[in-house]
């Protein structure tokens, strides 16, 4: 599978056939897809969309600026097809590692739910380290792991 990675468009979030366990972590919690969420993700900082050769939206990911050019928070939304494509995952991991390496941030953090260990493994493969368990965090009071990358 050939994968093109381009700048995120808000409509990409609507077109993404998200995995059932994927929920956004930024701004107002919205359990449904909507254009406002796509606009918010685009406005937070640099963001990209991975597109399959047939035009399918595979993944949307980016960085929300916490403190401009110093600290960011990483996020990603995965499609069902992305979850089963090792080639697409490898392309996005390489791309994200490059963006992290060339980015201005001293610290980048990310969160993932304890109930979905694959999310944590993906973060580790991108270059993040597991730091702390956040108990009863988020809109459903779930346990989350805090990951970080400090340069």
PDB file of C-alpha atoms in Angstrom:
ATOM      1  CA  UNK A   1       0.000   0.000   0.000  1.00  0.00           C
ATOM      2  CA  UNK A   2       1.347   3.390  -1.004  1.00  0.00           C
ATOM      3  CA  UNK A   3       0.677   6.121   1.574  1.00  0.00           C
ATOM      4  CA  UNK A   4       0.629   9.862   0.928  1.00  0.00           C
ATOM      5  CA  UNK A   5       0.984  12.169   3.920  1.00  0.00           C
ATOM      6  CA  UNK A   6      -0.341  15.686   3.507  1.00  0.00           C
ATOM      7  CA  UNK A   7      -1.562  18.589   5.644  1.00  0.00           C
ATOM      8  CA  UNK A   8      -4.718  17.835   7.644  1.00  0.00           C
ATOM      9  CA  UNK A   9      -8.012  19.186   6.345  1.00  0.00           C
ATOM     10  CA  UNK A  10     -10.901  19.408   8.856  1.00  0.00           C
ATOM     11  CA  UNK A  11     -13.063  17.170   6.651  1.00  0.00           C
ATOM     12  CA  UNK A  12     -10.458  14.396   6.966  1.00  0.00           C
ATOM     13  CA  UNK A  13     -11.637  13.829  10.549  1.00  0.00           C
ATOM     14  CA  UNK A  14     -15.159  13.211   9.252  1.00  0.00           C
ATOM     15  CA  UNK A  15     -13.957  10.868   6.506  1.00  0.00           C
ATOM     16  CA  UNK A  16     -11.893   8.743   8.897  1.00  0.00           C
ATOM     17  CA  UNK A  17     -13.450   5.342   9.598  1.00  0.00           C
ATOM     18  CA  UNK A  18     -12.183   5.431  13.179  1.00  0.00           C
ATOM     19  CA  UNK A  19     -11.464   2.384  15.239  1.00  0.00           C
ATOM     20  CA  UNK A  20     -14.277   1.948  17.785  1.00  0.00           C
ATOM     21  CA  UNK A  21     -11.926   2.573  20.712  1.00  0.00           C
ATOM     22  CA  UNK A  22     -10.533   5.865  19.378  1.00  0.00           C
ATOM     23  CA  UNK A  23     -11.710   9.001  21.145  1.00  0.00           C
ATOM     24  CA  UNK A  24     -10.326  12.514  20.783  1.00  0.00           C
ATOM     25  CA  UNK A  25      -8.461  13.955  23.750  1.00  0.00           C
ATOM     26  CA  UNK A  26      -8.389  17.662  22.940  1.00  0.00           C
ATOM     27  CA  UNK A  27     -10.825  20.444  23.639  1.00  0.00           C
ATOM     28  CA  UNK A  28     -14.422  19.717  24.468  1.00  0.00           C
ATOM     29  CA  UNK A  29     -15.062  15.990  24.538  1.00  0.00           C
ATOM     30  CA  UNK A  30     -17.090  14.944  21.514  1.00  0.00           C
ATOM     31  CA  UNK A  31     -17.909  11.241  21.224  1.00  0.00           C
ATOM     32  CA  UNK A  32     -19.098  11.790  17.651  1.00  0.00           C
ATOM     33  CA  UNK A  33     -17.260  12.999  14.573  1.00  0.00           C
ATOM     34  CA  UNK A  34     -17.985  16.573  13.589  1.00  0.00           C
ATOM     35  CA  UNK A  35     -16.377  19.346  11.561  1.00  0.00           C
ATOM     36  CA  UNK A  36     -15.732  21.432  14.699  1.00  0.00           C
ATOM     37  CA  UNK A  37     -13.401  18.715  15.990  1.00  0.00           C
ATOM     38  CA  UNK A  38     -11.502  18.728  12.684  1.00  0.00           C
ATOM     39  CA  UNK A  39     -11.160  22.525  12.781  1.00  0.00           C
ATOM     40  CA  UNK A  40      -9.948  22.383  16.380  1.00  0.00           C
ATOM     41  CA  UNK A  41      -7.318  19.735  15.588  1.00  0.00           C
ATOM     42  CA  UNK A  42      -6.082  21.720  12.590  1.00  0.00           C
ATOM     43  CA  UNK A  43      -5.840  24.936  14.634  1.00  0.00           C
ATOM     44  CA  UNK A  44      -3.890  23.420  17.558  1.00  0.00           C
ATOM     45  CA  UNK A  45      -0.622  23.069  15.680  1.00  0.00           C
ATOM     46  CA  UNK A  46       0.948  21.157  12.829  1.00  0.00           C
ATOM     47  CA  UNK A  47      -1.235  18.247  11.737  1.00  0.00           C
ATOM     48  CA  UNK A  48      -1.226  15.714   8.916  1.00  0.00           C
ATOM     49  CA  UNK A  49      -3.378  13.102   7.236  1.00  0.00           C
ATOM     50  CA  UNK A  50      -2.188   9.781   5.849  1.00  0.00           C
ATOM     51  CA  UNK A  51      -4.120   8.820   2.702  1.00  0.00           C
ATOM     52  CA  UNK A  52      -4.111   5.416   1.022  1.00  0.00           C
ATOM     53  CA  UNK A  53      -3.609   5.063  -2.722  1.00  0.00           C
ATOM     54  CA  UNK A  54      -7.385   4.641  -3.153  1.00  0.00           C
ATOM     55  CA  UNK A  55      -8.051   7.948  -1.341  1.00  0.00           C
ATOM     56  CA  UNK A  56      -9.040   6.348   1.982  1.00  0.00           C
ATOM     57  CA  UNK A  57      -8.192   8.441   5.029  1.00  0.00           C
ATOM     58  CA  UNK A  58      -6.002   6.149   7.131  1.00  0.00           C
ATOM     59  CA  UNK A  59      -4.861   8.325  10.004  1.00  0.00           C
ATOM     60  CA  UNK A  60      -4.840  11.913  11.226  1.00  0.00           C
ATOM     61  CA  UNK A  61      -2.102  13.028  13.617  1.00  0.00           C
ATOM     62  CA  UNK A  62      -0.389  16.129  14.869  1.00  0.00           C
ATOM     63  CA  UNK A  63       0.916  18.226  17.698  1.00  0.00           C
ATOM     64  CA  UNK A  64      -1.004  20.671  19.848  1.00  0.00           C
ATOM     65  CA  UNK A  65       1.175  23.554  20.970  1.00  0.00           C
ATOM     66  CA  UNK A  66       1.093  23.775  24.764  1.00  0.00           C
ATOM     67  CA  UNK A  67       3.845  26.406  24.980  1.00  0.00           C
ATOM     68  CA  UNK A  68       4.829  27.710  21.547  1.00  0.00           C
ATOM     69  CA  UNK A  69       8.035  26.102  20.276  1.00  0.00           C
ATOM     70  CA  UNK A  70       8.768  24.614  23.732  1.00  0.00           C
ATOM     71  CA  UNK A  71       6.131  21.990  24.584  1.00  0.00           C
ATOM     72  CA  UNK A  72       3.548  20.099  22.558  1.00  0.00           C
ATOM     73  CA  UNK A  73       1.006  17.354  23.031  1.00  0.00           C
ATOM     74  CA  UNK A  74       0.870  14.632  20.373  1.00  0.00           C
ATOM     75  CA  UNK A  75      -2.420  13.169  19.169  1.00  0.00           C
ATOM     76  CA  UNK A  76      -3.531  10.645  16.570  1.00  0.00           C
ATOM     77  CA  UNK A  77      -6.777   9.177  15.243  1.00  0.00           C
ATOM     78  CA  UNK A  78      -6.528   5.804  13.503  1.00  0.00           C
ATOM     79  CA  UNK A  79      -8.849   4.152  11.005  1.00  0.00           C
ATOM     80  CA  UNK A  80      -9.779   0.494  10.991  1.00  0.00           C
ATOM     81  CA  UNK A  81      -7.731  -0.009   7.811  1.00  0.00           C
ATOM     82  CA  UNK A  82      -4.671   1.704   9.333  1.00  0.00           C
ATOM     83  CA  UNK A  83      -4.782  -0.672  12.298  1.00  0.00           C
ATOM     84  CA  UNK A  84      -4.354  -3.668   9.972  1.00  0.00           C
ATOM     85  CA  UNK A  85      -1.737  -2.217   7.590  1.00  0.00           C
ATOM     86  CA  UNK A  86       1.855  -2.646   8.765  1.00  0.00           C
ATOM     87  CA  UNK A  87       3.055  -0.688   5.727  1.00  0.00           C
ATOM     88  CA  UNK A  88       0.836   2.325   6.506  1.00  0.00           C
ATOM     89  CA  UNK A  89       1.837   2.241  10.170  1.00  0.00           C
ATOM     90  CA  UNK A  90       5.544   2.112   9.271  1.00  0.00           C
ATOM     91  CA  UNK A  91       5.165   5.088   6.897  1.00  0.00           C
ATOM     92  CA  UNK A  92       3.366   7.179   9.520  1.00  0.00           C
ATOM     93  CA  UNK A  93       5.855   6.217  12.268  1.00  0.00           C
ATOM     94  CA  UNK A  94       8.785   7.299  10.074  1.00  0.00           C
ATOM     95  CA  UNK A  95       7.000  10.518   9.223  1.00  0.00           C
ATOM     96  CA  UNK A  96       6.194  11.297  12.878  1.00  0.00           C
ATOM     97  CA  UNK A  97       9.758  10.498  14.027  1.00  0.00           C
ATOM     98  CA  UNK A  98      11.035  12.961  11.405  1.00  0.00           C
ATOM     99  CA  UNK A  99       8.563  15.660  12.513  1.00  0.00           C
ATOM    100  CA  UNK A 100       9.594  15.140  16.144  1.00  0.00           C
ATOM    101  CA  UNK A 101      13.309  15.332  15.262  1.00  0.00           C
ATOM    102  CA  UNK A 102      12.954  18.525  13.235  1.00  0.00           C
ATOM    103  CA  UNK A 103      10.363  20.154  15.517  1.00  0.00           C
ATOM    104  CA  UNK A 104      11.227  22.958  17.910  1.00  0.00           C
ATOM    105  CA  UNK A 105       9.766  21.353  21.027  1.00  0.00           C
ATOM    106  CA  UNK A 106      11.882  20.442  24.034  1.00  0.00           C
ATOM    107  CA  UNK A 107       9.054  18.305  25.434  1.00  0.00           C
ATOM    108  CA  UNK A 108       6.290  16.365  23.694  1.00  0.00           C
ATOM    109  CA  UNK A 109       3.754  14.360  25.658  1.00  0.00           C
ATOM    110  CA  UNK A 110       0.954  12.003  24.733  1.00  0.00           C
ATOM    111  CA  UNK A 111      -1.779  10.088  26.539  1.00  0.00           C
ATOM    112  CA  UNK A 112      -3.226   6.666  25.913  1.00  0.00           C
ATOM    113  CA  UNK A 113      -5.773   4.550  27.720  1.00  0.00           C
ATOM    114  CA  UNK A 114      -4.560   1.686  29.883  1.00  0.00           C
ATOM    115  CA  UNK A 115      -7.393  -0.493  28.534  1.00  0.00           C
ATOM    116  CA  UNK A 116      -5.898  -0.310  25.011  1.00  0.00           C
ATOM    117  CA  UNK A 117      -2.226  -1.349  25.353  1.00  0.00           C
ATOM    118  CA  UNK A 118      -1.663  -1.224  21.581  1.00  0.00           C
ATOM    119  CA  UNK A 119      -1.867   2.579  21.799  1.00  0.00           C
ATOM    120  CA  UNK A 120       1.049   2.608  24.247  1.00  0.00           C
ATOM    121  CA  UNK A 121       3.100   0.232  22.115  1.00  0.00           C
ATOM    122  CA  UNK A 122       2.564   2.523  19.121  1.00  0.00           C
ATOM    123  CA  UNK A 123       3.780   5.541  21.122  1.00  0.00           C
ATOM    124  CA  UNK A 124       6.865   3.628  22.244  1.00  0.00           C
ATOM    125  CA  UNK A 125       7.677   2.709  18.626  1.00  0.00           C
ATOM    126  CA  UNK A 126       7.425   6.386  17.659  1.00  0.00           C
ATOM    127  CA  UNK A 127       9.959   7.244  20.386  1.00  0.00           C
ATOM    128  CA  UNK A 128       7.987   8.113  23.512  1.00  0.00           C
ATOM    129  CA  UNK A 129       8.700   6.778  27.023  1.00  0.00           C
ATOM    130  CA  UNK A 130       6.007   5.676  29.472  1.00  0.00           C
ATOM    131  CA  UNK A 131       6.101   7.967  32.520  1.00  0.00           C
ATOM    132  CA  UNK A 132       3.099   7.678  34.821  1.00  0.00           C
ATOM    133  CA  UNK A 133      -0.329   6.140  35.230  1.00  0.00           C
ATOM    134  CA  UNK A 134      -3.091   8.751  35.535  1.00  0.00           C
ATOM    135  CA  UNK A 135      -5.940   7.129  37.428  1.00  0.00           C
ATOM    136  CA  UNK A 136      -9.584   8.041  36.737  1.00  0.00           C
ATOM    137  CA  UNK A 137      -8.640  10.582  34.049  1.00  0.00           C
ATOM    138  CA  UNK A 138     -10.823  11.961  31.260  1.00  0.00           C
ATOM    139  CA  UNK A 139     -14.540  12.060  30.492  1.00  0.00           C
ATOM    140  CA  UNK A 140     -15.106   8.432  31.518  1.00  0.00           C
ATOM    141  CA  UNK A 141     -12.711   8.380  34.505  1.00  0.00           C
ATOM    142  CA  UNK A 142     -10.500   5.770  32.853  1.00  0.00           C
ATOM    143  CA  UNK A 143      -6.871   5.025  33.651  1.00  0.00           C
ATOM    144  CA  UNK A 144      -4.477   6.651  31.177  1.00  0.00           C
ATOM    145  CA  UNK A 145      -0.742   6.461  30.672  1.00  0.00           C
ATOM    146  CA  UNK A 146       1.311   9.606  30.255  1.00  0.00           C
ATOM    147  CA  UNK A 147       4.124   9.276  27.708  1.00  0.00           C
ATOM    148  CA  UNK A 148       6.823  11.835  27.021  1.00  0.00           C
ATOM    149  CA  UNK A 149       9.731  12.606  24.769  1.00  0.00           C
ATOM    150  CA  UNK A 150      12.229  15.143  26.092  1.00  0.00           C
ATOM    151  CA  UNK A 151      15.166  16.329  24.041  1.00  0.00           C
TER     152      UNK A 151
END
